[in-house]
Short mmCIF file of C-alpha atoms in Angstrom, two decimals:
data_model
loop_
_atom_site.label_atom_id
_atom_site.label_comp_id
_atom_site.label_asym_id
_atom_site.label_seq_id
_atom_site.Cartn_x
_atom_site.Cartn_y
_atom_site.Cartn_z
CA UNK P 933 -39.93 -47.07 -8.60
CA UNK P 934 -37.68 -44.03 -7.90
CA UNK P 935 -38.17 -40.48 -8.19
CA UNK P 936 -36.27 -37.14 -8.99
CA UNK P 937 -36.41 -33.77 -10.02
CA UNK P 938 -34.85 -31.72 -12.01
CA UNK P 939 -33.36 -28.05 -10.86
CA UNK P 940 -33.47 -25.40 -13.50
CA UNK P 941 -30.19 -23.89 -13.81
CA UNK P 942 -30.42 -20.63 -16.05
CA UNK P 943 -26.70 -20.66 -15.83
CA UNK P 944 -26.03 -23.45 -17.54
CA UNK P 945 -27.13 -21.90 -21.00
CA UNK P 946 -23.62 -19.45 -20.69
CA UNK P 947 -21.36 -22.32 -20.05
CA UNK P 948 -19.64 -25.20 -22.07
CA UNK P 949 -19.97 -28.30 -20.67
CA UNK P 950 -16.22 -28.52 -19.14
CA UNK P 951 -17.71 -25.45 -17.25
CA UNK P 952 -20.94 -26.41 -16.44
CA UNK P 953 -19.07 -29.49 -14.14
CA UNK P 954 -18.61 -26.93 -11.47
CA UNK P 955 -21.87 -25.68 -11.40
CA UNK P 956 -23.66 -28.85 -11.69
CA UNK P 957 -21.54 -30.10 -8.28
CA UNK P 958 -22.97 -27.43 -6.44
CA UNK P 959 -27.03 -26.99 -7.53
CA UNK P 960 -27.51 -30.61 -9.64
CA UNK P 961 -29.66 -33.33 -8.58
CA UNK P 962 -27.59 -36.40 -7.67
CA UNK P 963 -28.56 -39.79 -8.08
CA UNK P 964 -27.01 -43.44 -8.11
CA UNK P 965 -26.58 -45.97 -10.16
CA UNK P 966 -26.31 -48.51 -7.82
CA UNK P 967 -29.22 -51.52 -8.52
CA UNK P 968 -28.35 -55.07 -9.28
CA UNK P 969 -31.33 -56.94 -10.84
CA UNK P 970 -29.54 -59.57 -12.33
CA UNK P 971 -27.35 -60.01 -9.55
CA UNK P 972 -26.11 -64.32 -9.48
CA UNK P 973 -25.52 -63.95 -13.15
CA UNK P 974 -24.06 -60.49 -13.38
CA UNK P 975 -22.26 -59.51 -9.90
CA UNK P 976 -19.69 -56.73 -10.77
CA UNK P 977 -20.92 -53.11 -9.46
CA UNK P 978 -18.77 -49.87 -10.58
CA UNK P 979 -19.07 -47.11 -8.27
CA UNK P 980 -22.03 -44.93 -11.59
CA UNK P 981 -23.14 -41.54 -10.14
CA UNK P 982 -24.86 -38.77 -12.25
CA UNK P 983 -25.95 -35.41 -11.73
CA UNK P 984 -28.98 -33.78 -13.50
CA UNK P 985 -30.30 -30.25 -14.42
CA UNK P 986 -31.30 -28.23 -16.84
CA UNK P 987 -31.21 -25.12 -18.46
CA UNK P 988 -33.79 -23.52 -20.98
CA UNK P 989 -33.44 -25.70 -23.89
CA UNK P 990 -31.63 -28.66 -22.74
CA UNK P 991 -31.47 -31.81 -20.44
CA UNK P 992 -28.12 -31.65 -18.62
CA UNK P 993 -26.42 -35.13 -17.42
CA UNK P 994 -23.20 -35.62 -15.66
CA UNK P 995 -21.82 -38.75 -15.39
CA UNK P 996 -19.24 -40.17 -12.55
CA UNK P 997 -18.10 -43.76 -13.18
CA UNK P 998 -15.24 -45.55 -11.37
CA UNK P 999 -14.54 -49.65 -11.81
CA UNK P 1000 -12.62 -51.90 -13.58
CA UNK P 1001 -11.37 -51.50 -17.15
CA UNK P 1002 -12.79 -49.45 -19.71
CA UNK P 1003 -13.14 -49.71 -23.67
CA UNK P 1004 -14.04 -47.39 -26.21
CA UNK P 1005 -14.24 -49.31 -29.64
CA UNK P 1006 -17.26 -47.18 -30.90
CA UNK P 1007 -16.24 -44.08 -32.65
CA UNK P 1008 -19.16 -43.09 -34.75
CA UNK P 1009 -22.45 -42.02 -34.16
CA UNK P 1010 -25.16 -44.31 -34.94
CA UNK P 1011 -23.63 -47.66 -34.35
CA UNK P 1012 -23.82 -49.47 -30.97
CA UNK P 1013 -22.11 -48.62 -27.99
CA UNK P 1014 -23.47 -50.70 -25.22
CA UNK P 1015 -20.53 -53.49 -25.67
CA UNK P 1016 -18.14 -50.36 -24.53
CA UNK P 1017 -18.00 -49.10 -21.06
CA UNK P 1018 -21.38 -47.04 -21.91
CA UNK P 1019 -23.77 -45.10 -19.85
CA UNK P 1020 -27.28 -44.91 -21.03
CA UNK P 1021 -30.84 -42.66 -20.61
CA UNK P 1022 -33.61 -43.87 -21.68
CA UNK P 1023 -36.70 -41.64 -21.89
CA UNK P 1024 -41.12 -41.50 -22.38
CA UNK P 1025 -43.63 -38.94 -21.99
CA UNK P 1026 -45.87 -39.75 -18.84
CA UNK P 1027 -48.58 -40.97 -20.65
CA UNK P 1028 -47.26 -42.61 -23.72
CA UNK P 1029 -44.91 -46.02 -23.78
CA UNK P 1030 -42.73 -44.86 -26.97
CA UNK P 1031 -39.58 -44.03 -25.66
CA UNK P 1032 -36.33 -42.62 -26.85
CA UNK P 1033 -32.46 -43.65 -25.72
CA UNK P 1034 -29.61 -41.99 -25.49
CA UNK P 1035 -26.57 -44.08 -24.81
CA UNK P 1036 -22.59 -42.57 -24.94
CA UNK P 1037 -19.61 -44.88 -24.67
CA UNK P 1038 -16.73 -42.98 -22.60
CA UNK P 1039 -15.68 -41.15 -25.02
CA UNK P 1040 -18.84 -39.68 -26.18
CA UNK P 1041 -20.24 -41.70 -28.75
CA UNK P 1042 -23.64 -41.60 -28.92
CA UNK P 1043 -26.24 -44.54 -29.94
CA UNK P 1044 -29.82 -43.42 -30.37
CA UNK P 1045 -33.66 -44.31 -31.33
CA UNK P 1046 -37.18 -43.36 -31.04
CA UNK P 1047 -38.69 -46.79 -30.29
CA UNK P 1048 -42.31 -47.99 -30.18
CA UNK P 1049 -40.39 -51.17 -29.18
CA UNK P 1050 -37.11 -52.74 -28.62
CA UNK P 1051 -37.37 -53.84 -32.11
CA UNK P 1052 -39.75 -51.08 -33.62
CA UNK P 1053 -37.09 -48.09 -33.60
CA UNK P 1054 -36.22 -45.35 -35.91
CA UNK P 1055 -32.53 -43.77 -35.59
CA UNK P 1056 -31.77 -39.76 -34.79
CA UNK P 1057 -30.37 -38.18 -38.15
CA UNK P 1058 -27.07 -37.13 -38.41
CA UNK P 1059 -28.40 -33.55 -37.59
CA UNK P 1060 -30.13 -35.19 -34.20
CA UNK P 1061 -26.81 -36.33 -33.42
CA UNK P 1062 -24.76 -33.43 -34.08
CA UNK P 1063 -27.53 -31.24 -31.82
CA UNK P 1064 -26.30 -33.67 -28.82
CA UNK P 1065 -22.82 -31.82 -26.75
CA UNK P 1066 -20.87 -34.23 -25.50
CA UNK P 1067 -17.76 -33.42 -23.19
CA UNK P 1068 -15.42 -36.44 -21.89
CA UNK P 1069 -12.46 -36.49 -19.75
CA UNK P 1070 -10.96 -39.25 -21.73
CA UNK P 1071 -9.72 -39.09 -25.09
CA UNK P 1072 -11.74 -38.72 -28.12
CA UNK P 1073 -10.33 -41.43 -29.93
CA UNK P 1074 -11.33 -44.89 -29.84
CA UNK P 1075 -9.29 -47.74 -28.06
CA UNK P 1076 -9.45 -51.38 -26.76
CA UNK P 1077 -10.11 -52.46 -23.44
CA UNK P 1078 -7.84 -51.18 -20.95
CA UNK P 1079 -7.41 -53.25 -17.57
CA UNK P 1080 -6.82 -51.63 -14.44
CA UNK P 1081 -8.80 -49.27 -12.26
CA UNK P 1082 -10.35 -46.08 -13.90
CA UNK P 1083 -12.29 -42.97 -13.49
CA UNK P 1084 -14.28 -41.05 -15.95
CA UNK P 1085 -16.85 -38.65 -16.40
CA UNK P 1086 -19.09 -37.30 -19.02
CA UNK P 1087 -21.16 -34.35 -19.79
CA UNK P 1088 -24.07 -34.12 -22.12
CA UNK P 1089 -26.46 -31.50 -22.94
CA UNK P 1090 -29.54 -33.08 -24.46
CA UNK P 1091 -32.28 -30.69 -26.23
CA UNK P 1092 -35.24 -31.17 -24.79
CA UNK P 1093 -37.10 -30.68 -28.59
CA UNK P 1094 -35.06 -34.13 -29.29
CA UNK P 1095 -37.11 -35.96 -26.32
CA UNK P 1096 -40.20 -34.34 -28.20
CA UNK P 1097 -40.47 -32.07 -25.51
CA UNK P 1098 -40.88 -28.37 -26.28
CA UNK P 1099 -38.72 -26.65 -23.84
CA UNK P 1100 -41.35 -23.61 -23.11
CA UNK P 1101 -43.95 -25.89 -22.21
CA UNK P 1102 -42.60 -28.47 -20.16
CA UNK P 1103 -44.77 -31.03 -18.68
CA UNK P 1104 -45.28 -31.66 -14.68
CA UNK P 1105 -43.40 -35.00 -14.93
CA UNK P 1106 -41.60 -37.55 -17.43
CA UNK P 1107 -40.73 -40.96 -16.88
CA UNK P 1108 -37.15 -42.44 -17.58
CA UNK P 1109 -34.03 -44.70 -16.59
CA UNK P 1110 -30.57 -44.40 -16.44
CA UNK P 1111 -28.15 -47.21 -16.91
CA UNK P 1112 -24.15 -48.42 -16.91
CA UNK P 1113 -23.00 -51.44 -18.77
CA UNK P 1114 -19.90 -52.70 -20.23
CA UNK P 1115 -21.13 -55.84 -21.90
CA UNK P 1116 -18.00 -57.03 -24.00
CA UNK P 1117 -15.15 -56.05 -21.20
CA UNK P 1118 -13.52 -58.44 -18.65
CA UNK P 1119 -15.80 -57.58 -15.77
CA UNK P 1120 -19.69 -57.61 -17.88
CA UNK P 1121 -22.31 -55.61 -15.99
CA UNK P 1122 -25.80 -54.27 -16.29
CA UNK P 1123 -26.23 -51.67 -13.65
CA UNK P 1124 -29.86 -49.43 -13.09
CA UNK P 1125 -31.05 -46.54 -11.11
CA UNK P 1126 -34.60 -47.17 -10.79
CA UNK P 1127 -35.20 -51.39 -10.63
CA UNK P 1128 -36.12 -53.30 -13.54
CA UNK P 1129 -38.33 -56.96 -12.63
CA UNK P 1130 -37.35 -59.27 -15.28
CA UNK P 1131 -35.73 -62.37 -15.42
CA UNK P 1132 -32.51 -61.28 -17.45
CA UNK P 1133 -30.86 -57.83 -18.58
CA UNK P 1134 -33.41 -55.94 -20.21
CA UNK P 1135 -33.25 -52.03 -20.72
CA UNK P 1136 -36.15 -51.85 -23.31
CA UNK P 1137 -39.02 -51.50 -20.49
CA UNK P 1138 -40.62 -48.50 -20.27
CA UNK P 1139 -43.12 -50.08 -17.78
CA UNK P 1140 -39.94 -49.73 -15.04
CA UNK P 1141 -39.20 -46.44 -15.53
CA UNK P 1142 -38.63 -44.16 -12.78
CA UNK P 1143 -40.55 -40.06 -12.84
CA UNK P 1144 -38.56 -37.12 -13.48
CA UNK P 1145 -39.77 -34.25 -12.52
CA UNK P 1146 -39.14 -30.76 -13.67
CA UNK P 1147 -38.64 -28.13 -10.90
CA UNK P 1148 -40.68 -25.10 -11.47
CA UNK P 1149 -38.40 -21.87 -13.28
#
C-alpha cells in the first residue's frame, strides 16, 4: 500500500490553475503512476506523474502524462471518459468504504459518482461539476484518436466539501488511488499508483487504496 502527504499551499488560493503549475513544481508532493497489475494482458506503460497540494478549500492535482496517442471523444460532463486517454482519483474517508471518483479525459472532462459500490453510485449535479476547475494544455474541444507521441498535462482544483470533507476540519488521513487509462485507443492500458490484487482491471476497490495524508497548516 503506498503513502503520501499532502503540503498546504496557502498560495494556491490567489492563483488560477495555469499559475498554480509553477508553484506546484516547486512545493507539491510528487508521485508516480507507474504500477502494472495486469501486466501479460495489458503491457503498455505511459510515462503518468502527478503532483498534489492543497490550499484552504480545495484538493489540488497536477497531472504529467507522456505515451502513445491520445483521444478526447468525451465533451460533456457526466458521461464516461475512461475509453479516452483519462486520468482518474478515486477517493474514501479512513473509516468508511463509500467512495467518490473523479476522472478527466485530456481535455478536462470530468466523470463523477458517490458510490457505495461499483454499481451502487449516485452522479455529482451539474452544480458539483461546475464547482470542479479544470485547466488543460490541450484543446478544449473534443477529437478522435491521434497517433503519435504526446505530452499533456492537467490541473484540477477539487473542493474538498465535494469529497464530504469540510475543509476547516480536516481529518489526520484519507485513503485514495490515482489512475491512467486509455481503454478504447491503439495502445489499451490500466495504469495505478498504489497496487490493486485482482485478477483483471478493476478500479472500484476501495480495499487497495493507498493513505493520504494532510500536512499540518
Amino acid at each position: 500500500m503506498k503513502r503520501l502527504t499532502v503540503p498546504y499551499l496557502p498560495a494556491l488560493d490567489g492563483l488560477d490553475l495555469s499559475g498554480a503549475r509553477a508553484l506546484m513544481e516547486l512545493h507539491a508532493t510528487r508521485e508516480s503512476i507507474d504500477v502494472l497489475n495486469w501486466r501479460e494482458s495489458f503491457p503498455y506503460k505511459p510515462i503518468v506523474a502527478f503532483d498534489i497540494a492543497r490550499g484552504r478549500e480545495e484538493l489540488y492535482l497536477h497531472y504529467f502524462v507522456r505515451g502513445l496517442s491520445v483521444r478526447a471523444l468525451a465533451d460533456r460532463d457526466g458521461v464516461f471518459v475512461h475509453e479516452d486517454s483519462c486520468v482518474e482519483f478515486f477517493v474514501r474517508k479512513a473509516d468508511e468504504m463509500n467512495y467518490i471518483n473523479f476522472e478527466f479525459n485530456c481535455i478536462g472532462t470530468c466523470y463523477a459518482c458517490r458510490h457505495q459500490s461499483r454499481q451502487v453510485n449516485t452522479p455529482l449535479t451539474a452544480d458539483e461539476f461546475r464547482s470542479l476547475r479544470r485547466y488543460t494544455t490541450l484543446q478544449s474541444e473534443a477529437f478522435a484518436e491521434r497517433p503519435g507521441l504526446y505530452d499533456w498535462e492537467l490541473v484540477v482544483a477539487i473542493p474538498f466539501r465535494l469529497m464530504g470533507l469540510h475543509p476547516e476540519r480536516l481529518p489526520e488521513m484519507i485513503r485514495g488511488n490515482f489512475y491512467k487509462c486509455a481503454d478504447k485507443t491503439e495502445n489499451p492500458h490500466y495504469v495505478t499508483w498504489s497496487p490493486i490484487d485482482l485478477p483483471s482491471p478493476n478500479y472500484h476497490c476501495p480495499e487497495f487504496f493507498g493513505e493520504i495524508f494532510f500536512a499540518a497548516r
